Tab-separated table of C-alpha atoms and ligand atoms in Angstrom:
chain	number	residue	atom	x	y	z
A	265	UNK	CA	-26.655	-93.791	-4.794
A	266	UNK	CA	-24.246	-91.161	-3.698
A	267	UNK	CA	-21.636	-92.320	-6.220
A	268	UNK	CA	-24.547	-91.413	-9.014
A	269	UNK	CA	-24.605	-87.924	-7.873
A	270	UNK	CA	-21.745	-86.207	-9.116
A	271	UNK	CA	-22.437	-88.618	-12.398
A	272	UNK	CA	-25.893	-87.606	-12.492
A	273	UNK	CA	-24.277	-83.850	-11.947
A	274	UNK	CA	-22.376	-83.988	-14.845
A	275	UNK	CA	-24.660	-85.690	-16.967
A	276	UNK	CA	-26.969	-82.730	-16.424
A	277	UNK	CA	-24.626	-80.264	-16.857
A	278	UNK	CA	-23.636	-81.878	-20.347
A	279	UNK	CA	-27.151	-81.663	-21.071
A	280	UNK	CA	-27.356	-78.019	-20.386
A	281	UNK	CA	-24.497	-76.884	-22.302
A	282	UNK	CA	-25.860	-79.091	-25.389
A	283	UNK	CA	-28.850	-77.460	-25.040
A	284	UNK	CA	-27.516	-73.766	-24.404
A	285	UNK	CA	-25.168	-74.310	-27.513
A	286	UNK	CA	-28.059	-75.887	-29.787
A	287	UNK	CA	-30.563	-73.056	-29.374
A	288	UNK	CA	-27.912	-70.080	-29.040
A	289	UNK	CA	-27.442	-68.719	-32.213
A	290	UNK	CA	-27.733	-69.870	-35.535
A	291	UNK	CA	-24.726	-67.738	-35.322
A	292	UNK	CA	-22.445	-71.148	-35.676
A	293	UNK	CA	-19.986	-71.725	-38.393
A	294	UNK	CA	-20.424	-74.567	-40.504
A	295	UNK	CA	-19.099	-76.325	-38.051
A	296	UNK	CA	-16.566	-78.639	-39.569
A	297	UNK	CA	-14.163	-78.286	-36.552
A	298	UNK	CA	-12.637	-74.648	-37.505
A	299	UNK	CA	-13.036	-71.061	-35.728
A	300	UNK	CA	-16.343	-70.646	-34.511
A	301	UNK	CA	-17.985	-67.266	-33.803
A	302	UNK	CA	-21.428	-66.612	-31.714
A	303	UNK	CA	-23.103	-63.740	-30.251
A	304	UNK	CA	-22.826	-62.057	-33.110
A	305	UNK	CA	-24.394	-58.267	-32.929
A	306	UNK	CA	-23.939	-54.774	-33.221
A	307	UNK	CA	-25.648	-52.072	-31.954
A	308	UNK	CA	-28.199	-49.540	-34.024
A	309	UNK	CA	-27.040	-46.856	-35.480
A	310	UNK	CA	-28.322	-43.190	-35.407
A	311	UNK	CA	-29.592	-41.424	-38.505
A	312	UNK	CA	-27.042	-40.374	-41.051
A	313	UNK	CA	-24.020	-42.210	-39.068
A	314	UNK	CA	-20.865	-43.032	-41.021
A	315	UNK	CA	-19.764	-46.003	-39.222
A	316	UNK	CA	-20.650	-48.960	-36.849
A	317	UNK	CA	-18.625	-51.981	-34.972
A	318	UNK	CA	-19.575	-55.649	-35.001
A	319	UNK	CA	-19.124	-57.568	-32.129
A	320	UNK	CA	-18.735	-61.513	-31.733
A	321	UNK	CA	-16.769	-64.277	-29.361
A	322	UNK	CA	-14.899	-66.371	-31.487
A	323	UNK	CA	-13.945	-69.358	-30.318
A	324	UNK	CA	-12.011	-72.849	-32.425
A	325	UNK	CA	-13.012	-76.403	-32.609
A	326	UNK	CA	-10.071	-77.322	-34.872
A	327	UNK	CA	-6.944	-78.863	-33.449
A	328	UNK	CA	-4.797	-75.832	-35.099
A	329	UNK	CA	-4.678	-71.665	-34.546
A	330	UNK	CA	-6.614	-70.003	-37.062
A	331	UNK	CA	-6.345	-65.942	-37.386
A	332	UNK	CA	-9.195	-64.184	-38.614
A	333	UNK	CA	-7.605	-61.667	-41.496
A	334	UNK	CA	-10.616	-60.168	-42.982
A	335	UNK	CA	-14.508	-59.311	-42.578
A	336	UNK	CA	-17.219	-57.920	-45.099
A	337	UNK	CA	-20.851	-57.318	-44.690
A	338	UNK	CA	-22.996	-55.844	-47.457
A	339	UNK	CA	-24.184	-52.798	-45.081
A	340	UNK	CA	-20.100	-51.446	-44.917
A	341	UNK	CA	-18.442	-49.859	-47.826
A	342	UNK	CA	-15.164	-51.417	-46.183
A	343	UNK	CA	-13.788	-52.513	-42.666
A	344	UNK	CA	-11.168	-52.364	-40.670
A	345	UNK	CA	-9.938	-54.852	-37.972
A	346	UNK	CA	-9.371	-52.888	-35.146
A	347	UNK	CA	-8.918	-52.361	-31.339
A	348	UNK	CA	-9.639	-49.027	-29.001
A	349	UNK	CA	-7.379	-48.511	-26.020
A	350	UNK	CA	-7.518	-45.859	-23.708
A	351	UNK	CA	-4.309	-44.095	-22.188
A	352	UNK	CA	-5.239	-41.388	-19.633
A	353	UNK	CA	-8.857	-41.286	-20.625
A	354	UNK	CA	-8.279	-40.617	-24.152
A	355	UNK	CA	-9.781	-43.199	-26.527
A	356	UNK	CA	-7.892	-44.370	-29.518
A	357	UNK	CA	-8.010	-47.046	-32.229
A	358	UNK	CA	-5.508	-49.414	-33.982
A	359	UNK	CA	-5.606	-52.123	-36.207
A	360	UNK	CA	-5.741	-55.018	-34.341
A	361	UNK	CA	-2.100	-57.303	-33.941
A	362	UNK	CA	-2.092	-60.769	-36.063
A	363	UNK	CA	-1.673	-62.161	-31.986
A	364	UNK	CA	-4.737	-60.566	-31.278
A	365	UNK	CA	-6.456	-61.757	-34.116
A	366	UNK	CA	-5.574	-65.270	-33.830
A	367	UNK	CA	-7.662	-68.127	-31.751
A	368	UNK	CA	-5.502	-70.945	-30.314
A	369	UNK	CA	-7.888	-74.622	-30.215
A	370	UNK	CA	-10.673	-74.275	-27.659
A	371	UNK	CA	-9.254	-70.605	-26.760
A	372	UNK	CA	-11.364	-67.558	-27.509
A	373	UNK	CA	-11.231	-64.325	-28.685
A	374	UNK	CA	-13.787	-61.424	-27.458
A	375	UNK	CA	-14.759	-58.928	-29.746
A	376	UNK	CA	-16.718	-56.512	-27.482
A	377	UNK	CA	-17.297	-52.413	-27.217
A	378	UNK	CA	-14.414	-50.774	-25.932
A	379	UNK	CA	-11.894	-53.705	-27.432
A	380	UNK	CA	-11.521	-55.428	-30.744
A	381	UNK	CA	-14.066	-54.642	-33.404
A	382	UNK	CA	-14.703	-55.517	-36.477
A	383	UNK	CA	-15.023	-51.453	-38.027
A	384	UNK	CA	-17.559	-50.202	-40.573
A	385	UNK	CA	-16.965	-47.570	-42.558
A	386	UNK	CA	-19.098	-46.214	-45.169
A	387	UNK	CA	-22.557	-47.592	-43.726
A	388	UNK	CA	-25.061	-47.812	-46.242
A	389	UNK	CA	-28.186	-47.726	-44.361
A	390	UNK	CA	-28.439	-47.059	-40.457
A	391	UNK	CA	-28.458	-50.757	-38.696
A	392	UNK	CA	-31.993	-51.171	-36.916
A	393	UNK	CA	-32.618	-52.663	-34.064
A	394	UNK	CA	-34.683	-55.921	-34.359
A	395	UNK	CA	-33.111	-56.344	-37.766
A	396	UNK	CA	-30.236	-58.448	-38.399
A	397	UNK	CA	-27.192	-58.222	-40.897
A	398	UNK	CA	-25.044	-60.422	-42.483
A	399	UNK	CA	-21.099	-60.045	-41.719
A	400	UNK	CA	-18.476	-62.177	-43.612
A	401	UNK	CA	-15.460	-63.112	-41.526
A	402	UNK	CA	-12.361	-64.790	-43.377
A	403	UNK	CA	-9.940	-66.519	-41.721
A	404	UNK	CA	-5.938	-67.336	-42.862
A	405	UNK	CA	-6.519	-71.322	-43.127
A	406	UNK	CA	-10.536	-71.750	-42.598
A	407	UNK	CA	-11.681	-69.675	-45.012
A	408	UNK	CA	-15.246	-68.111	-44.874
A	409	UNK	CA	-17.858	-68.252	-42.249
A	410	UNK	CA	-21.031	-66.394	-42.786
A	411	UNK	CA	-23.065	-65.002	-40.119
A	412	UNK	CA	-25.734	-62.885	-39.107
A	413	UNK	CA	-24.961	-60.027	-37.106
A	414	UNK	CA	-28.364	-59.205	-34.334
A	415	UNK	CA	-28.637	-55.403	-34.522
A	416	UNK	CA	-29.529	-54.458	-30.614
A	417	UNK	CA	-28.447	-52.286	-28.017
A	418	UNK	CA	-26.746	-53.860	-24.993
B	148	UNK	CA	14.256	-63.438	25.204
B	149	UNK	CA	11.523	-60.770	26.608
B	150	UNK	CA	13.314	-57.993	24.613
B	151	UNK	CA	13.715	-59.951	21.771
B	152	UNK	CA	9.881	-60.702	22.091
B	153	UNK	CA	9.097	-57.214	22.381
B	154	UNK	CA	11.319	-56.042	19.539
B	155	UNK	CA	9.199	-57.700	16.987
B	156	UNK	CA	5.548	-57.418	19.099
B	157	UNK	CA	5.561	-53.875	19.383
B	158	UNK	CA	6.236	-52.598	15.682
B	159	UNK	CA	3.816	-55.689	14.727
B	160	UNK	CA	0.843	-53.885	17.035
B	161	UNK	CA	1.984	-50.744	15.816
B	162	UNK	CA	1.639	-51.639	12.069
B	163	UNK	CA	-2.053	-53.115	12.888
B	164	UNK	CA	-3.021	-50.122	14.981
B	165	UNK	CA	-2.058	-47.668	12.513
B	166	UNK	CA	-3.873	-50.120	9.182
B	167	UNK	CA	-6.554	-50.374	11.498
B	168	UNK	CA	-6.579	-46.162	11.440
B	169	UNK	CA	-6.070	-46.122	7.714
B	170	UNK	CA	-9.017	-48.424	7.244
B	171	UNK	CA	-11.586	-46.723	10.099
B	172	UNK	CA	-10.546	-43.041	8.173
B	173	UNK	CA	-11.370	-44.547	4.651
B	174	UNK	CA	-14.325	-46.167	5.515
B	175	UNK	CA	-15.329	-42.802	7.094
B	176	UNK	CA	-14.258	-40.633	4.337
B	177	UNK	CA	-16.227	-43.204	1.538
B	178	UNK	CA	-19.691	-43.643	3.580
B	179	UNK	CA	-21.801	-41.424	2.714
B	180	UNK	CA	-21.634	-42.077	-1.085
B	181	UNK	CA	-19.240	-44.321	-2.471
B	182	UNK	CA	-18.683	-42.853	-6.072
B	183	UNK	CA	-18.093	-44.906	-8.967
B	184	UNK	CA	-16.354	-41.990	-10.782
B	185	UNK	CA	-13.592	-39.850	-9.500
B	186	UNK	CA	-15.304	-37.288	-7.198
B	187	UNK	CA	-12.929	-33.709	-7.129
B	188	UNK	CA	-12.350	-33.149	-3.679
B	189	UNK	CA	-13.000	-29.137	-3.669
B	190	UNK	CA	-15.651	-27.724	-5.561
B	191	UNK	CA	-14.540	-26.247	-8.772
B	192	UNK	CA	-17.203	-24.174	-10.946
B	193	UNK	CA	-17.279	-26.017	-14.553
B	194	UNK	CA	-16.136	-23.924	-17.144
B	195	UNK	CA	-18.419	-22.323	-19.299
B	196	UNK	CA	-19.343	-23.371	-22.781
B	197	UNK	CA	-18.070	-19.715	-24.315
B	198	UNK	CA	-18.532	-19.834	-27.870
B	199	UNK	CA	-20.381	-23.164	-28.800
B	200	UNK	CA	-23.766	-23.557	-30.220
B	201	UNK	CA	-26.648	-26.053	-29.333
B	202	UNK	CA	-28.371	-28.232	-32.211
B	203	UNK	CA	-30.911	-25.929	-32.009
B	204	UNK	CA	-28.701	-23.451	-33.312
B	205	UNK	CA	-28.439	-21.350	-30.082
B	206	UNK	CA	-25.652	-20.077	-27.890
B	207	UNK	CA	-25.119	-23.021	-25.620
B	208	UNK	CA	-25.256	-21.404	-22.228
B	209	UNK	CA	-24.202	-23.273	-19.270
B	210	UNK	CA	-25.083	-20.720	-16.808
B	211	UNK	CA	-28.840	-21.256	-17.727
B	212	UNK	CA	-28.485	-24.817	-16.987
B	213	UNK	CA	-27.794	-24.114	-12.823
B	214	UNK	CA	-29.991	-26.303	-10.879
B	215	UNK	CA	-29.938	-28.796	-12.957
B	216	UNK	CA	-27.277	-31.765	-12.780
B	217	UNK	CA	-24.916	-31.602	-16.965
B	218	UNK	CA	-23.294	-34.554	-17.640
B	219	UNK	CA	-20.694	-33.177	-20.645
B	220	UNK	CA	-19.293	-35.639	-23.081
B	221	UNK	CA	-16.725	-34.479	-25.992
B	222	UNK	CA	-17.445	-37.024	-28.946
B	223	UNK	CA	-18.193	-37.138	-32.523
B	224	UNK	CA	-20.735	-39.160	-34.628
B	225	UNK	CA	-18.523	-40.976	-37.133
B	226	UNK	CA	-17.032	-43.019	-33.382
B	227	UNK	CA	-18.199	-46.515	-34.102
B	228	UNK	CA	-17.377	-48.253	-31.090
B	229	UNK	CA	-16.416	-45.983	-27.472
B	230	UNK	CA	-18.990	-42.881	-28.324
B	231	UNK	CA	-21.579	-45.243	-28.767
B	232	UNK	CA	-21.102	-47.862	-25.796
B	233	UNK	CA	-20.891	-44.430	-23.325
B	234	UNK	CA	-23.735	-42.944	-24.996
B	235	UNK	CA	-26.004	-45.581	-24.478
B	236	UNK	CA	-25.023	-46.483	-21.332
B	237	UNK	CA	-25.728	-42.987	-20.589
B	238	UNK	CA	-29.456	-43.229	-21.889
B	239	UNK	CA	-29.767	-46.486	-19.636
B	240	UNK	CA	-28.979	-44.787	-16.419
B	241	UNK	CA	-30.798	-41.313	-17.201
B	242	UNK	CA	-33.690	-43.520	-18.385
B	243	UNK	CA	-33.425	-45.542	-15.052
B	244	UNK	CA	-33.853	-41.951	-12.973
B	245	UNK	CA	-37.710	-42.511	-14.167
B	246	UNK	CA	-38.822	-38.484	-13.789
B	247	UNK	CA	-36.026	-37.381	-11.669
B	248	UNK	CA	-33.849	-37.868	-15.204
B	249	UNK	CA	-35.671	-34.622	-16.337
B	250	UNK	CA	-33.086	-32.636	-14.262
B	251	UNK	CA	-30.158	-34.849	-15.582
B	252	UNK	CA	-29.240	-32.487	-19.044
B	253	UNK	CA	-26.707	-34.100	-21.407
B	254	UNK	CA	-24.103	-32.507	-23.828
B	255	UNK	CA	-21.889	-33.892	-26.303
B	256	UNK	CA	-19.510	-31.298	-27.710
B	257	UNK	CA	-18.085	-32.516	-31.232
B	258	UNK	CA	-14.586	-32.980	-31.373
B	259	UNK	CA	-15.535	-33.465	-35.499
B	260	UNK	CA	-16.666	-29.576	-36.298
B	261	UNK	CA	-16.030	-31.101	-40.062
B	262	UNK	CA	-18.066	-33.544	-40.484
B	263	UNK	CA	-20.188	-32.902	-37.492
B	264	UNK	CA	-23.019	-30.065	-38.870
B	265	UNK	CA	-25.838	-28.858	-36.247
B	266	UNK	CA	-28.374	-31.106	-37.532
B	267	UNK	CA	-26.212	-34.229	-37.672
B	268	UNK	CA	-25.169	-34.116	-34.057
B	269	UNK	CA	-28.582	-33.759	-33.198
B	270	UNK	CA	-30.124	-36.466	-34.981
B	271	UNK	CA	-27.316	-38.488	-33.473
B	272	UNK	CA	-27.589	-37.648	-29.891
B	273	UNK	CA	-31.556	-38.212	-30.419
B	274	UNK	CA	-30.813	-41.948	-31.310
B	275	UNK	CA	-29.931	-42.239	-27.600
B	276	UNK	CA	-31.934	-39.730	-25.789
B	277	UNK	CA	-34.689	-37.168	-26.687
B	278	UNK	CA	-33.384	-35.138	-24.586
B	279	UNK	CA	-29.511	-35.316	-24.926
B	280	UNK	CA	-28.006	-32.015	-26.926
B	281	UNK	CA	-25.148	-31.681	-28.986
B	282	UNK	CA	-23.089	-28.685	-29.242
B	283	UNK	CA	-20.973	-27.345	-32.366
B	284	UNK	CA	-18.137	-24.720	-32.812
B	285	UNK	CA	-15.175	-24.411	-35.311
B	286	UNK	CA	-12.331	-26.044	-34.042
B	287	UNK	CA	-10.254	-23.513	-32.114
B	288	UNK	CA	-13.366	-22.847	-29.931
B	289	UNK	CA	-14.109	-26.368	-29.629
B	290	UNK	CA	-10.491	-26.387	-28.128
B	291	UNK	CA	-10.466	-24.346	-26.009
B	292	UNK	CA	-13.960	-25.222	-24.652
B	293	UNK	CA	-12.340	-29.014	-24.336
B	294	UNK	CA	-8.736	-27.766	-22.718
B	295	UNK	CA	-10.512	-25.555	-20.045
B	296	UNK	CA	-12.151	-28.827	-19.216
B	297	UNK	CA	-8.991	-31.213	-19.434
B	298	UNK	CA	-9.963	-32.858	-22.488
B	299	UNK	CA	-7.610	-33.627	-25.498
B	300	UNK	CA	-8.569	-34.503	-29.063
B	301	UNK	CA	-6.694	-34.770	-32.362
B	302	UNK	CA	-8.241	-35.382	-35.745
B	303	UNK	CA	-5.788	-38.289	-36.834
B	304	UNK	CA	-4.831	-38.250	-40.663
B	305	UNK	CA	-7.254	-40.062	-43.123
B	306	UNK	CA	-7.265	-43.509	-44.749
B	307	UNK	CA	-7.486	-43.625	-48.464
B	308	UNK	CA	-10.842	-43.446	-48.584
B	309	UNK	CA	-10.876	-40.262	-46.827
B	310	UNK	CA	-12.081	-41.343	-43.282
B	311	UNK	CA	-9.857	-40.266	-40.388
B	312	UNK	CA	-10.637	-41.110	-36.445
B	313	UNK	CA	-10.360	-38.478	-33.936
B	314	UNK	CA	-8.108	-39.326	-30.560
B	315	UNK	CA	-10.236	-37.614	-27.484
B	316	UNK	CA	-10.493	-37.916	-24.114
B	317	UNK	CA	-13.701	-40.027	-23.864
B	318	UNK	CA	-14.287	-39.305	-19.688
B	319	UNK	CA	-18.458	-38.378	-18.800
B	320	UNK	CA	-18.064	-35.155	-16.930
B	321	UNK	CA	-20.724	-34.714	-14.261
B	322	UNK	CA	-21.873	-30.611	-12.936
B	323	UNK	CA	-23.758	-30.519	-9.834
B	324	UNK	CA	-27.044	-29.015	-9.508
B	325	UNK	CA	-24.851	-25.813	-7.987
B	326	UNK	CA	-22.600	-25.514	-11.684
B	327	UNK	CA	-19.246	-27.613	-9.833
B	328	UNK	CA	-17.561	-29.834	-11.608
B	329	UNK	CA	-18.160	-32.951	-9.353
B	330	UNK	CA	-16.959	-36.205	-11.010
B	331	UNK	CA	-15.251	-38.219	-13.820
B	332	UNK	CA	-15.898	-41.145	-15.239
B	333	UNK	CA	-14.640	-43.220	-17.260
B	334	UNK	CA	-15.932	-44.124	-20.673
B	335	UNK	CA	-17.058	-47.579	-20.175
B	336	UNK	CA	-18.749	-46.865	-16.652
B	337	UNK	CA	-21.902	-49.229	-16.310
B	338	UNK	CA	-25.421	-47.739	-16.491
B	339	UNK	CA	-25.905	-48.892	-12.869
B	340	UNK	CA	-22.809	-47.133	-11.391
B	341	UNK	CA	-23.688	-44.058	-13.314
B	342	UNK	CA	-27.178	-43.808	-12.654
B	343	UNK	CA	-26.338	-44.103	-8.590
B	344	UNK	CA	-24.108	-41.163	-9.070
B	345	UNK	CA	-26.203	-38.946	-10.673
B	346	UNK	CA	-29.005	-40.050	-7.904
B	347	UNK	CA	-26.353	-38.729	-5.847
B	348	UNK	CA	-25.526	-35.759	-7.933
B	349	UNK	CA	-29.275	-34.517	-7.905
B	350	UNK	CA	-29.712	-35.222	-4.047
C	700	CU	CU1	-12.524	-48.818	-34.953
């Protein structure tokens, strides 16, 4: 009986992370064992704005490093991988580093306000909230993986 | 051997005695409020905003704002990821105030003066806050607005489709109710941090 607990433990905690990873997103990739990317969102824009950021974690079920080199979504005239620093409180952005870009197997990558982003430039229409958008990311050896971006604010 | 004992006791006690000084003057010193920006230690009046005009198309006058607390931000509307994520988080904690964020009077000053017209910088600061205000000026007053405050920006130069970023100091600036510059923070403060110092900040 007490050697079934920690069994029983783990069993349960199996359970819950099959069940937090089945009804997370349906922000997956196809799921053939290549990067990954979930929580996949950016926030609404104001009226008239020029630009907007996605956000996601990616993360890689394949057995080799993948590096994400491009991403497209039909709302952004272009994009730009990028990252903001800050040095001495003033905030800058760069494109982002093929190292930073790149997601080792089972590692992940952030993508998150303030850090990497995935830059839009020339927004077509403002992003509502409640609405979601399609985004595009390409990776070097994987190849496409279409998602759908969750416009809120966080 | 009781010298030798001695020799390393007494600077040990020492060193506690005086940490345990250090520590009882800190704790002191942070009690009252423990600020989750950087609080200025004297009380400096906050520069006035000589020059600029409100999205209303007014003078922006500072001086009318005493008695209220101004949180001043220097942004621009084309900043896709930083403006935004301060902005909001901005919203969040005047929001949480309930009432009391009434007295709490926002102001983004556009480091952008070309691309950032009147009624665009008000739409945009809108999208966070019906009550946040932007403020406009051509560049040179716009810097020297920003340098009397500390604040740096550069328009950087423009991709090929045109679109250039502008480098700025992306710190909230908070005014007490009395027209001091009070406290810093930093761009990606939490709502929750920032909403307990301006509950400090209105008293
Ligand atoms: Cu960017």
């Amino acid at each position: 009986m007490k050697r079934a607990l920690p069994f029983m433990l783990s069993a349960s905690l199996l359970l819950v992370s099959l069940v937090a990873a089945g009804c997370g997103d349906d922000d997956e990739a196809d799921g053939d064992g290549g990067p990954v990317a979930v929580e996949v969102w950016a926030r609404p824009t104001a009226p008239g704005a020029e630009t907007a950021a996605f956000y996601f974690e990616l993360g890689n079920d394949g057995s080799a490093p993948d590096r994400l080199i491009g991403a497209e979504s039909p709302a952004c005239t272009s994009t730009m991988l990028h990252r903001s620093s800050m040095a001495d409180g003033v905030m800058s952005m760069q494109p982002a580093t093929d190292d930073e870009l790149t997601v080792a197997p089972a590692g992940t990558v952030m993508f998150e306000p303030g850090g990497l982003h995935v830059m839009c430039m020339g927004l077509l229409d403002p992003l509502v909230e409640g609405e979601s958008v399609p985004l595009v990311l390409t990776f070097e050896t994987a190849g496409s993986l279409t998602l759908s971006a969750d416009v809120e604010d966080r | 051997m009781a010298t030798r004992i001695l020799r390393t006791l007494v600077p040990m006690l020492v060193a506690v005695a005086a940490g345990a000084l250090v520590l009882v003057l800190v704790v002191r010193e942070v009690a009252p409020h423990s600020w989750s920006g950087t609080a200025f230690a004297t009380a400096t009046p906050a520069p006035p905003f000589t020059g600029l005009t409100d999205d209303a198309g007014n003078p922006a006058d500072l001086a009318a704002q005493e008695g209220k607390v101004v949180v001043v931000y220097f942004g621009y509307t084309s900043c896709p990821d930083v403006c935004p994520l301060t902005l909001s988080r901005a919203a969040r904690a005047i929001d949480a105030l309930g009432d009391r964020g009434d007295d709490v009077q926002l102001y983004m000053v556009s480091v952008d003066p070309a691309r950032d017209t009147l009624d665009r910088l008000g739409e945009y600061l809108r999208h966070f806050d019906d009550r946040f205000v932007g403020l406009g000026g051509d560049v040179d007053t716009v810097a020297d607005v920003a340098a009397s405050y500390g604040v740096f920006f550069e328009v950087q130069p423009p991709d090929d489709t045109g679109f250039y970023e502008v480098d700025h100091t992306a710190t909230l600036l908070g005014i007490d109710r009395d027209g001091n510059l009070k406290v810093i923070w930093d761009p990606d403060i939490e709502a929750d941090p920032l909403q307990s110092d301006l509950e400090e900040l209105l008293g």
